[in-house]
């Protein structure tokens, strides 16, 4: 009985010494990653067992050969235990980190959904109330002078267009978030897409006195969904034109770097506050705290345009970002020349005969410039 007590004391003393050293090590490493903590804890556990066995074996006055056999056996078992424990510890740490990130992302998405519902509810109720009031006034003949009646008709059309645009944006965003977006991939010339987008944005730029310039250069041809890519470029242009003051300039440029095509849209809006840069692509973010934005006839969206841009670009396996410049901000889109779509499905359109696009003829001078006064025809392709 006395020998068993001594063995227990020797093992306890050796294990306690290793445990104290391990506790000090964990205190020193308290700011390190969870994987490091798991590895240290595994090492402490195995080392305490090895130390206890070694201390007891030494106290039992074993022969040198027997002691060597015991230590080799214990060390081999300890190495296997550490290897297995470290492997599963890394998996556990990764799962823990992923779980935390998933909960945080879910929390952010829930907050974004609530904000979206609040914004959309307000954006629908406000014009509907105005439409009802104007319709009742026209029906009851409260207003009868032709100028006021014409103004009411104009406002009804504007608010109807705004609600229609909001519903279209919501439908597009729901398709993206649900993974139901089907990309019909084909060879698309960025020159043609930019040309059409500028022509579409020209009336808005003319009303706001903003100049839209597309710089000449090596405009790439990429494999993408033409309709989705056109939506990306148009949304970026419309956003830049809306926030650029009169007599400002919006510039577009594109090119190829390695296996990626890039497109930039720069404006002279004065820049975006640093606190808002990370939220620009969030759903329902419009750069102001007020529920109702400043009254503008050209403002139809509900803060969904840039969120749609991010979703469509990521559906092509690309990325979009925004940075401030000395005079405004610059949106940059990077997409693979031949994308490998991720979570969104794709459907390639059938090839009928040769479809090699003819590259646009451009130069180093601006390829297209629309001052804020005219409404040009829709040029195709982009030429100097």
mmCIF file of C-alpha atoms in Angstrom:
data_model
loop_
_atom_site.group_PDB
_atom_site.id
_atom_site.type_symbol
_atom_site.label_atom_id
_atom_site.label_comp_id
_atom_site.label_asym_id
_atom_site.label_seq_id
_atom_site.Cartn_x
_atom_site.Cartn_y
_atom_site.Cartn_z
ATOM 1 C CA UNK A 1 0.000 0.000 0.000
ATOM 2 C CA UNK A 2 2.877 2.334 0.857
ATOM 3 C CA UNK A 3 4.443 1.713 -2.557
ATOM 4 C CA UNK A 4 1.191 2.587 -4.339
ATOM 5 C CA UNK A 5 0.935 5.846 -2.408
ATOM 6 C CA UNK A 6 4.528 6.731 -3.318
ATOM 7 C CA UNK A 7 3.848 5.947 -6.994
ATOM 8 C CA UNK A 8 0.764 8.167 -6.908
ATOM 9 C CA UNK A 9 2.718 10.980 -5.263
ATOM 10 C CA UNK A 10 5.546 10.769 -7.790
ATOM 11 C CA UNK A 11 3.084 10.831 -10.711
ATOM 12 C CA UNK A 12 1.092 13.671 -9.122
ATOM 13 C CA UNK A 13 4.214 15.765 -8.517
ATOM 14 C CA UNK A 14 5.484 15.321 -12.076
ATOM 15 C CA UNK A 15 2.060 16.053 -13.575
ATOM 16 C CA UNK A 16 1.593 19.113 -11.362
ATOM 17 C CA UNK A 17 4.964 20.546 -12.406
ATOM 18 C CA UNK A 18 4.122 20.136 -16.095
ATOM 19 C CA UNK A 19 0.647 21.592 -15.473
ATOM 20 C CA UNK A 20 2.069 24.723 -13.812
ATOM 21 C CA UNK A 21 4.452 25.238 -16.737
ATOM 22 C CA UNK A 22 1.538 24.773 -19.135
ATOM 23 C CA UNK A 23 -0.596 27.280 -17.242
ATOM 24 C CA UNK A 24 2.160 29.872 -17.492
ATOM 25 C CA UNK A 25 2.537 29.125 -21.205
ATOM 26 C CA UNK A 26 -1.201 29.613 -21.796
ATOM 27 C CA UNK A 27 -1.101 32.935 -19.955
ATOM 28 C CA UNK A 28 1.756 34.107 -22.161
ATOM 29 C CA UNK A 29 -0.103 32.949 -25.298
ATOM 30 C CA UNK A 30 -3.539 34.251 -24.328
ATOM 31 C CA UNK A 31 -3.659 36.606 -27.338
ATOM 32 C CA UNK A 32 -2.772 33.913 -29.847
ATOM 33 C CA UNK A 33 -5.182 31.914 -32.006
ATOM 34 C CA UNK A 34 -7.501 29.191 -30.759
ATOM 35 C CA UNK A 35 -5.477 26.596 -32.699
ATOM 36 C CA UNK A 36 -2.370 27.534 -30.713
ATOM 37 C CA UNK A 37 -4.275 27.151 -27.438
ATOM 38 C CA UNK A 38 -5.571 23.723 -28.437
ATOM 39 C CA UNK A 39 -2.066 22.533 -29.419
ATOM 40 C CA UNK A 40 -0.599 23.801 -26.114
ATOM 41 C CA UNK A 41 -3.347 22.101 -24.096
ATOM 42 C CA UNK A 42 -2.774 18.809 -25.934
ATOM 43 C CA UNK A 43 0.981 19.068 -25.353
ATOM 44 C CA UNK A 44 0.478 19.773 -21.642
ATOM 45 C CA UNK A 45 -1.851 16.785 -21.251
ATOM 46 C CA UNK A 46 0.450 14.354 -23.017
ATOM 47 C CA UNK A 47 3.574 15.785 -21.348
ATOM 48 C CA UNK A 48 2.053 15.376 -17.875
ATOM 49 C CA UNK A 49 1.345 11.703 -18.579
ATOM 50 C CA UNK A 50 4.857 11.139 -19.947
ATOM 51 C CA UNK A 51 6.420 12.967 -16.987
ATOM 52 C CA UNK A 52 4.409 10.911 -14.475
ATOM 53 C CA UNK A 53 5.364 7.606 -16.108
ATOM 54 C CA UNK A 54 9.015 8.626 -16.383
ATOM 55 C CA UNK A 55 9.144 9.708 -12.734
ATOM 56 C CA UNK A 56 7.534 6.497 -11.511
ATOM 57 C CA UNK A 57 9.773 4.336 -13.726
ATOM 58 C CA UNK A 58 12.862 6.137 -12.423
ATOM 59 C CA UNK A 59 11.710 5.681 -8.812
ATOM 60 C CA UNK A 60 11.143 1.973 -9.349
ATOM 61 C CA UNK A 61 14.903 1.504 -9.961
ATOM 62 C CA UNK A 62 14.354 -0.227 -13.284
ATOM 63 C CA UNK A 63 17.359 -1.341 -15.249
ATOM 64 C CA UNK A 64 18.678 0.999 -17.892
ATOM 65 C CA UNK A 65 17.337 -1.246 -20.648
ATOM 66 C CA UNK A 66 13.864 -1.543 -19.123
ATOM 67 C CA UNK A 67 13.712 2.187 -18.457
ATOM 68 C CA UNK A 68 14.692 2.872 -22.073
ATOM 69 C CA UNK A 69 11.955 0.539 -23.348
ATOM 70 C CA UNK A 70 9.344 2.215 -21.175
ATOM 71 C CA UNK A 71 10.372 5.715 -22.270
ATOM 72 C CA UNK A 72 10.453 4.801 -25.980
ATOM 73 C CA UNK A 73 7.000 3.235 -25.727
ATOM 74 C CA UNK A 74 5.584 6.239 -23.908
ATOM 75 C CA UNK A 75 7.173 8.737 -26.292
ATOM 76 C CA UNK A 76 5.847 6.869 -29.337
ATOM 77 C CA UNK A 77 2.347 6.851 -27.863
ATOM 78 C CA UNK A 78 2.688 10.530 -27.011
ATOM 79 C CA UNK A 79 3.728 11.402 -30.571
ATOM 80 C CA UNK A 80 0.735 9.568 -32.028
ATOM 81 C CA UNK A 81 -1.583 11.204 -29.488
ATOM 82 C CA UNK A 82 -0.246 14.656 -30.299
ATOM 83 C CA UNK A 83 -0.563 14.098 -34.049
ATOM 84 C CA UNK A 84 -4.143 12.859 -33.813
ATOM 85 C CA UNK A 85 -5.110 15.491 -31.265
ATOM 86 C CA UNK A 86 -3.581 18.325 -33.315
ATOM 87 C CA UNK A 87 -5.382 17.203 -36.479
ATOM 88 C CA UNK A 88 -8.776 17.051 -34.816
ATOM 89 C CA UNK A 89 -7.991 20.195 -32.819
ATOM 90 C CA UNK A 90 -7.400 22.145 -36.010
ATOM 91 C CA UNK A 91 -10.697 20.898 -37.399
ATOM 92 C CA UNK A 92 -12.448 21.856 -34.182
ATOM 93 C CA UNK A 93 -10.873 25.310 -34.213
ATOM 94 C CA UNK A 94 -11.823 25.841 -37.860
ATOM 95 C CA UNK A 95 -15.381 24.723 -37.134
ATOM 96 C CA UNK A 96 -15.549 27.051 -34.152
ATOM 97 C CA UNK A 97 -14.277 30.031 -36.145
ATOM 98 C CA UNK A 98 -16.656 29.202 -39.010
ATOM 99 C CA UNK A 99 -19.544 28.961 -36.558
ATOM 100 C CA UNK A 100 -18.751 32.373 -35.095
ATOM 101 C CA UNK A 101 -18.446 33.907 -38.557
ATOM 102 C CA UNK A 102 -21.681 32.235 -39.673
ATOM 103 C CA UNK A 103 -23.553 33.601 -36.654
ATOM 104 C CA UNK A 104 -22.140 37.074 -37.268
ATOM 105 C CA UNK A 105 -23.041 36.919 -40.944
ATOM 106 C CA UNK A 106 -26.536 35.692 -40.099
ATOM 107 C CA UNK A 107 -26.923 38.545 -37.633
ATOM 108 C CA UNK A 108 -25.821 41.053 -40.250
ATOM 109 C CA UNK A 109 -28.132 39.556 -42.862
ATOM 110 C CA UNK A 110 -31.065 39.674 -40.451
ATOM 111 C CA UNK A 111 -30.321 43.316 -39.653
ATOM 112 C CA UNK A 112 -30.022 44.029 -43.381
ATOM 113 C CA UNK A 113 -33.356 42.310 -44.065
ATOM 114 C CA UNK A 114 -35.085 44.327 -41.368
ATOM 115 C CA UNK A 115 -33.595 47.549 -42.714
ATOM 116 C CA UNK A 116 -34.631 46.583 -46.232
ATOM 117 C CA UNK A 117 -38.209 45.888 -45.150
ATOM 118 C CA UNK A 118 -38.341 49.248 -43.364
ATOM 119 C CA UNK A 119 -36.955 51.128 -46.365
ATOM 120 C CA UNK A 120 -39.123 49.364 -48.931
ATOM 121 C CA UNK A 121 -42.276 49.716 -46.828
ATOM 122 C CA UNK A 122 -41.652 53.427 -46.545
ATOM 123 C CA UNK A 123 -40.706 53.788 -50.222
ATOM 124 C CA UNK A 124 -43.943 52.088 -51.248
ATOM 125 C CA UNK A 125 -46.264 53.765 -48.767
ATOM 126 C CA UNK A 126 -45.062 57.300 -49.479
ATOM 127 C CA UNK A 127 -45.678 57.354 -53.253
ATOM 128 C CA UNK A 128 -48.907 55.361 -52.870
ATOM 129 C CA UNK A 129 -50.258 57.962 -50.467
ATOM 130 C CA UNK A 130 -49.332 60.724 -52.904
ATOM 131 C CA UNK A 131 -50.846 58.840 -55.845
ATOM 132 C CA UNK A 132 -54.081 58.314 -53.952
ATOM 133 C CA UNK A 133 -54.303 61.988 -52.962
ATOM 134 C CA UNK A 134 -53.680 63.189 -56.523
ATOM 135 C CA UNK A 135 -56.079 60.623 -58.004
ATOM 136 C CA UNK A 136 -58.845 61.684 -55.571
ATOM 137 C CA UNK A 137 -58.170 65.344 -56.355
ATOM 138 C CA UNK A 138 -58.492 64.666 -60.077
ATOM 139 C CA UNK A 139 -61.552 62.478 -59.589
ATOM 140 C CA UNK A 140 -63.347 65.014 -57.373
ATOM 141 C CA UNK A 141 -62.256 67.842 -59.705
ATOM 142 C CA UNK A 142 -60.647 69.694 -56.812
ATOM 143 C CA UNK A 143 -58.138 70.939 -59.360
ATOM 144 C CA UNK A 144 -59.365 71.980 -62.767
ATOM 145 C CA UNK A 145 -56.751 74.291 -64.244
ATOM 146 C CA UNK A 146 -54.824 72.623 -67.012
ATOM 147 C CA UNK A 147 -51.374 73.404 -65.588
ATOM 148 C CA UNK A 148 -52.085 71.736 -62.238
ATOM 149 C CA UNK A 149 -53.768 68.757 -63.907
ATOM 150 C CA UNK A 150 -50.745 68.286 -66.146
ATOM 151 C CA UNK A 151 -48.447 68.509 -63.138
ATOM 152 C CA UNK A 152 -50.508 65.851 -61.323
ATOM 153 C CA UNK A 153 -50.333 63.568 -64.348
ATOM 154 C CA UNK A 154 -46.581 64.066 -64.511
ATOM 155 C CA UNK A 155 -46.124 63.293 -60.808
ATOM 156 C CA UNK A 156 -48.284 60.182 -61.108
ATOM 157 C CA UNK A 157 -46.095 58.917 -63.954
ATOM 158 C CA UNK A 158 -42.876 59.683 -62.059
ATOM 159 C CA UNK A 159 -44.032 57.903 -58.893
ATOM 160 C CA UNK A 160 -45.302 54.943 -60.935
ATOM 161 C CA UNK A 161 -41.911 54.629 -62.640
ATOM 162 C CA UNK A 162 -40.193 54.818 -59.274
ATOM 163 C CA UNK A 163 -42.304 52.021 -57.798
ATOM 164 C CA UNK A 164 -41.876 49.914 -60.914
ATOM 165 C CA UNK A 165 -38.095 50.308 -60.721
ATOM 166 C CA UNK A 166 -38.158 49.407 -57.025
ATOM 167 C CA UNK A 167 -40.148 46.226 -57.674
ATOM 168 C CA UNK A 168 -37.783 45.245 -60.519
ATOM 169 C CA UNK A 169 -34.760 45.765 -58.258
ATOM 170 C CA UNK A 170 -36.333 43.686 -55.497
ATOM 171 C CA UNK A 171 -37.055 40.863 -57.924
ATOM 172 C CA UNK A 172 -33.491 40.910 -59.274
ATOM 173 C CA UNK A 173 -32.021 40.986 -55.775
ATOM 174 C CA UNK A 174 -34.202 38.096 -54.622
ATOM 175 C CA UNK A 175 -33.016 35.997 -57.581
ATOM 176 C CA UNK A 176 -29.393 36.717 -56.700
ATOM 177 C CA UNK A 177 -29.763 35.954 -52.993
ATOM 178 C CA UNK A 178 -31.781 32.796 -53.660
ATOM 179 C CA UNK A 179 -29.155 31.458 -56.064
ATOM 180 C CA UNK A 180 -31.764 31.303 -58.822
ATOM 181 C CA UNK A 181 -29.824 33.520 -61.205
ATOM 182 C CA UNK A 182 -29.156 31.742 -64.511
ATOM 183 C CA UNK A 183 -26.316 33.254 -66.521
ATOM 184 C CA UNK A 184 -26.430 32.826 -70.288
ATOM 185 C CA UNK A 185 -22.723 33.063 -71.062
ATOM 186 C CA UNK A 186 -21.503 34.393 -74.389
ATOM 187 C CA UNK A 187 -18.656 36.496 -75.771
ATOM 188 C CA UNK A 188 -19.433 40.077 -74.786
ATOM 189 C CA UNK A 189 -17.554 43.160 -75.934
ATOM 190 C CA UNK A 190 -17.146 45.649 -73.096
ATOM 191 C CA UNK A 191 -17.017 48.402 -75.698
ATOM 192 C CA UNK A 192 -20.567 47.614 -76.822
ATOM 193 C CA UNK A 193 -21.836 47.268 -73.257
ATOM 194 C CA UNK A 194 -20.305 50.588 -72.185
ATOM 195 C CA UNK A 195 -21.587 52.292 -75.338
ATOM 196 C CA UNK A 196 -25.145 51.155 -74.654
ATOM 197 C CA UNK A 197 -24.899 52.060 -70.961
ATOM 198 C CA UNK A 198 -23.712 55.583 -71.773
ATOM 199 C CA UNK A 199 -26.537 56.036 -74.266
ATOM 200 C CA UNK A 200 -29.041 54.848 -71.638
ATOM 201 C CA UNK A 201 -27.621 57.216 -69.015
ATOM 202 C CA UNK A 202 -27.269 60.191 -71.367
ATOM 203 C CA UNK A 203 -30.732 61.740 -70.668
ATOM 204 C CA UNK A 204 -30.098 61.629 -66.905
ATOM 205 C CA UNK A 205 -26.620 63.118 -67.375
ATOM 206 C CA UNK A 206 -28.044 65.849 -69.609
ATOM 207 C CA UNK A 207 -30.673 66.833 -67.034
ATOM 208 C CA UNK A 208 -28.084 66.968 -64.262
ATOM 209 C CA UNK A 209 -25.399 68.708 -66.343
ATOM 210 C CA UNK A 210 -22.861 65.894 -65.922
ATOM 211 C CA UNK A 211 -20.345 64.915 -68.590
ATOM 212 C CA UNK A 212 -19.831 61.183 -69.210
ATOM 213 C CA UNK A 213 -16.530 60.190 -70.854
ATOM 214 C CA UNK A 214 -15.368 56.750 -71.986
ATOM 215 C CA UNK A 215 -11.623 56.638 -72.497
ATOM 216 C CA UNK A 216 -10.181 54.830 -75.460
ATOM 217 C CA UNK A 217 -7.916 51.840 -75.074
ATOM 218 C CA UNK A 218 -7.817 48.095 -75.431
ATOM 219 C CA UNK A 219 -11.440 47.289 -74.632
ATOM 220 C CA UNK A 220 -11.607 43.567 -73.799
ATOM 221 C CA UNK A 221 -14.066 40.911 -74.881
ATOM 222 C CA UNK A 222 -15.052 38.561 -72.051
ATOM 223 C CA UNK A 223 -17.282 35.556 -71.506
ATOM 224 C CA UNK A 224 -20.220 36.725 -69.410
ATOM 225 C CA UNK A 225 -23.965 37.201 -69.291
ATOM 226 C CA UNK A 226 -24.593 40.175 -71.567
ATOM 227 C CA UNK A 227 -27.791 41.307 -69.852
ATOM 228 C CA UNK A 228 -26.247 41.029 -66.377
ATOM 229 C CA UNK A 229 -23.041 42.785 -67.416
ATOM 230 C CA UNK A 230 -25.070 45.606 -68.964
ATOM 231 C CA UNK A 231 -26.984 45.926 -65.689
ATOM 232 C CA UNK A 232 -23.713 46.201 -63.759
ATOM 233 C CA UNK A 233 -22.294 48.967 -65.967
ATOM 234 C CA UNK A 234 -25.584 50.876 -66.141
ATOM 235 C CA UNK A 235 -26.113 50.775 -62.368
ATOM 236 C CA UNK A 236 -22.583 52.049 -61.736
ATOM 237 C CA UNK A 237 -23.016 54.845 -64.276
ATOM 238 C CA UNK A 238 -26.412 55.897 -62.957
ATOM 239 C CA UNK A 239 -25.105 55.913 -59.381
ATOM 240 C CA UNK A 240 -22.098 58.076 -60.306
ATOM 241 C CA UNK A 241 -24.181 60.508 -62.365
ATOM 242 C CA UNK A 242 -26.749 60.945 -59.569
ATOM 243 C CA UNK A 243 -24.128 61.826 -56.962
ATOM 244 C CA UNK A 244 -21.934 63.997 -59.199
ATOM 245 C CA UNK A 245 -22.705 67.717 -58.948
ATOM 246 C CA UNK A 246 -23.508 69.783 -62.062
ATOM 247 C CA UNK A 247 -20.580 70.381 -64.422
ATOM 248 C CA UNK A 248 -18.893 67.299 -62.977
ATOM 249 C CA UNK A 249 -17.421 64.414 -64.946
ATOM 250 C CA UNK A 250 -17.906 60.646 -64.880
ATOM 251 C CA UNK A 251 -15.132 58.662 -66.552
ATOM 252 C CA UNK A 252 -15.141 55.019 -67.662
ATOM 253 C CA UNK A 253 -12.119 52.927 -68.485
ATOM 254 C CA UNK A 254 -11.406 49.231 -68.987
ATOM 255 C CA UNK A 255 -8.615 46.818 -69.793
ATOM 256 C CA UNK A 256 -7.141 43.380 -69.151
ATOM 257 C CA UNK A 257 -4.606 42.387 -66.504
ATOM 258 C CA UNK A 258 -3.384 38.774 -66.526
ATOM 259 C CA UNK A 259 -6.537 36.656 -66.899
ATOM 260 C CA UNK A 260 -8.891 39.310 -65.489
ATOM 261 C CA UNK A 261 -10.791 42.100 -67.177
ATOM 262 C CA UNK A 262 -11.222 45.313 -65.209
ATOM 263 C CA UNK A 263 -13.583 48.261 -65.556
ATOM 264 C CA UNK A 264 -13.512 51.475 -63.560
ATOM 265 C CA UNK A 265 -16.125 54.198 -63.160
ATOM 266 C CA UNK A 266 -14.720 57.393 -61.633
ATOM 267 C CA UNK A 267 -16.648 60.523 -60.699
ATOM 268 C CA UNK A 268 -16.153 63.930 -59.119
ATOM 269 C CA UNK A 269 -18.685 63.563 -56.305
ATOM 270 C CA UNK A 270 -16.220 64.744 -53.659
ATOM 271 C CA UNK A 271 -15.670 61.336 -52.083
ATOM 272 C CA UNK A 272 -17.488 59.001 -49.717
ATOM 273 C CA UNK A 273 -17.050 59.286 -45.920
ATOM 274 C CA UNK A 274 -14.681 56.632 -44.604
ATOM 275 C CA UNK A 275 -17.358 55.374 -42.218
ATOM 276 C CA UNK A 276 -19.635 54.627 -45.186
ATOM 277 C CA UNK A 277 -17.120 53.037 -47.586
ATOM 278 C CA UNK A 278 -17.729 49.576 -46.163
ATOM 279 C CA UNK A 279 -21.513 49.955 -46.465
ATOM 280 C CA UNK A 280 -21.774 51.233 -50.027
ATOM 281 C CA UNK A 281 -22.791 47.815 -51.390
ATOM 282 C CA UNK A 282 -25.184 47.022 -48.533
ATOM 283 C CA UNK A 283 -28.855 46.584 -49.301
ATOM 284 C CA UNK A 284 -30.943 49.757 -48.863
ATOM 285 C CA UNK A 285 -27.917 51.983 -48.182
ATOM 286 C CA UNK A 286 -28.327 55.391 -49.800
ATOM 287 C CA UNK A 287 -25.656 57.423 -48.042
ATOM 288 C CA UNK A 288 -28.065 59.337 -45.809
ATOM 289 C CA UNK A 289 -29.929 58.573 -42.614
ATOM 290 C CA UNK A 290 -33.242 60.050 -43.669
ATOM 291 C CA UNK A 291 -35.935 57.560 -44.644
ATOM 292 C CA UNK A 292 -36.999 59.735 -47.563
ATOM 293 C CA UNK A 293 -34.144 60.916 -49.808
ATOM 294 C CA UNK A 294 -33.952 64.419 -51.129
ATOM 295 C CA UNK A 295 -36.704 64.881 -53.678
ATOM 296 C CA UNK A 296 -35.257 64.174 -57.098
ATOM 297 C CA UNK A 297 -37.201 63.183 -60.139
ATOM 298 C CA UNK A 298 -34.298 60.993 -61.246
ATOM 299 C CA UNK A 299 -34.104 59.002 -57.986
ATOM 300 C CA UNK A 300 -36.158 55.862 -58.503
ATOM 301 C CA UNK A 301 -34.154 53.229 -56.632
ATOM 302 C CA UNK A 302 -34.446 52.117 -53.054
ATOM 303 C CA UNK A 303 -30.726 51.748 -52.420
ATOM 304 C CA UNK A 304 -30.554 48.385 -54.211
ATOM 305 C CA UNK A 305 -28.543 49.265 -57.319
ATOM 306 C CA UNK A 306 -25.051 48.713 -55.897
ATOM 307 C CA UNK A 307 -26.162 45.629 -53.972
ATOM 308 C CA UNK A 308 -27.336 44.197 -57.296
ATOM 309 C CA UNK A 309 -23.981 45.132 -58.855
ATOM 310 C CA UNK A 310 -22.099 43.190 -56.198
ATOM 311 C CA UNK A 311 -24.371 40.169 -56.560
ATOM 312 C CA UNK A 312 -24.076 40.057 -60.351
ATOM 313 C CA UNK A 313 -20.304 40.535 -60.319
ATOM 314 C CA UNK A 314 -19.825 37.799 -57.709
ATOM 315 C CA UNK A 315 -22.091 35.530 -59.756
ATOM 316 C CA UNK A 316 -19.466 35.812 -62.514
ATOM 317 C CA UNK A 317 -16.683 34.982 -60.064
ATOM 318 C CA UNK A 318 -15.493 38.585 -59.879
ATOM 319 C CA UNK A 319 -15.137 41.321 -57.273
ATOM 320 C CA UNK A 320 -16.188 44.957 -57.024
ATOM 321 C CA UNK A 321 -14.805 47.634 -54.730
ATOM 322 C CA UNK A 322 -14.887 51.382 -54.232
ATOM 323 C CA UNK A 323 -12.123 53.781 -53.198
ATOM 324 C CA UNK A 324 -11.921 57.517 -52.751
ATOM 325 C CA UNK A 325 -9.852 59.616 -55.125
ATOM 326 C CA UNK A 326 -8.628 63.188 -54.869
ATOM 327 C CA UNK A 327 -11.823 64.554 -56.480
ATOM 328 C CA UNK A 328 -14.423 61.844 -55.875
ATOM 329 C CA UNK A 329 -14.588 58.076 -55.832
ATOM 330 C CA UNK A 330 -13.802 55.196 -58.160
ATOM 331 C CA UNK A 331 -15.688 51.931 -58.542
ATOM 332 C CA UNK A 332 -13.595 49.052 -59.841
ATOM 333 C CA UNK A 333 -14.970 45.780 -61.219
ATOM 334 C CA UNK A 334 -12.692 42.807 -61.850
ATOM 335 C CA UNK A 335 -14.017 39.713 -63.589
ATOM 336 C CA UNK A 336 -12.329 36.648 -65.074
ATOM 337 C CA UNK A 337 -12.120 36.740 -68.857
ATOM 338 C CA UNK A 338 -13.591 33.215 -68.830
ATOM 339 C CA UNK A 339 -15.426 32.938 -65.464
ATOM 340 C CA UNK A 340 -16.072 29.773 -63.504
ATOM 341 C CA UNK A 341 -19.397 30.573 -61.786
ATOM 342 C CA UNK A 342 -19.818 29.633 -58.148
ATOM 343 C CA UNK A 343 -23.090 29.197 -56.388
ATOM 344 C CA UNK A 344 -25.148 30.596 -59.282
ATOM 345 C CA UNK A 345 -26.085 28.332 -62.131
ATOM 346 C CA UNK A 346 -25.129 29.005 -65.709
ATOM 347 C CA UNK A 347 -26.606 28.149 -69.057
ATOM 348 C CA UNK A 348 -24.509 28.649 -72.154
ATOM 349 C CA UNK A 349 -26.275 29.880 -75.238
ATOM 350 C CA UNK A 350 -25.841 27.639 -78.288
ATOM 351 C CA UNK A 351 -23.198 28.662 -80.780
ATOM 352 C CA UNK A 352 -24.543 29.221 -84.304
ATOM 353 C CA UNK A 353 -21.692 29.687 -86.724
ATOM 354 C CA UNK A 354 -18.597 31.736 -85.997
ATOM 355 C CA UNK A 355 -19.137 34.429 -83.394
ATOM 356 C CA UNK A 356 -15.723 36.020 -83.104
ATOM 357 C CA UNK A 357 -16.410 39.666 -82.188
ATOM 358 C CA UNK A 358 -14.664 42.478 -83.981
ATOM 359 C CA UNK A 359 -12.603 44.527 -81.512
ATOM 360 C CA UNK A 360 -13.592 48.194 -81.318
ATOM 361 C CA UNK A 361 -11.450 50.797 -82.971
ATOM 362 C CA UNK A 362 -10.187 53.064 -80.210
ATOM 363 C CA UNK A 363 -7.351 55.449 -79.562
ATOM 364 C CA UNK A 364 -5.754 57.145 -76.587
ATOM 365 C CA UNK A 365 -8.195 60.033 -76.879
ATOM 366 C CA UNK A 366 -11.602 59.899 -75.224
ATOM 367 C CA UNK A 367 -13.735 57.426 -77.134
ATOM 368 C CA UNK A 368 -17.044 59.034 -76.338
ATOM 369 C CA UNK A 369 -18.023 62.210 -74.539
ATOM 370 C CA UNK A 370 -21.546 63.326 -73.780
ATOM 371 C CA UNK A 371 -21.836 66.777 -72.229
ATOM 372 C CA UNK A 372 -24.814 67.370 -70.077
ATOM 373 C CA UNK A 373 -26.785 69.002 -72.825
ATOM 374 C CA UNK A 374 -27.466 66.557 -75.609
ATOM 375 C CA UNK A 375 -29.087 63.187 -76.047
ATOM 376 C CA UNK A 376 -27.000 61.156 -78.497
ATOM 377 C CA UNK A 377 -28.037 58.223 -80.560
ATOM 378 C CA UNK A 378 -27.008 54.823 -79.285
ATOM 379 C CA UNK A 379 -23.586 54.183 -80.873
ATOM 380 C CA UNK A 380 -22.342 50.648 -81.512
ATOM 381 C CA UNK A 381 -19.510 49.821 -81.341
ATOM 382 C CA UNK A 382 -17.507 52.313 -79.281
ATOM 383 C CA UNK A 383 -15.376 54.491 -81.546
ATOM 384 C CA UNK A 384 -13.254 57.589 -81.130
#
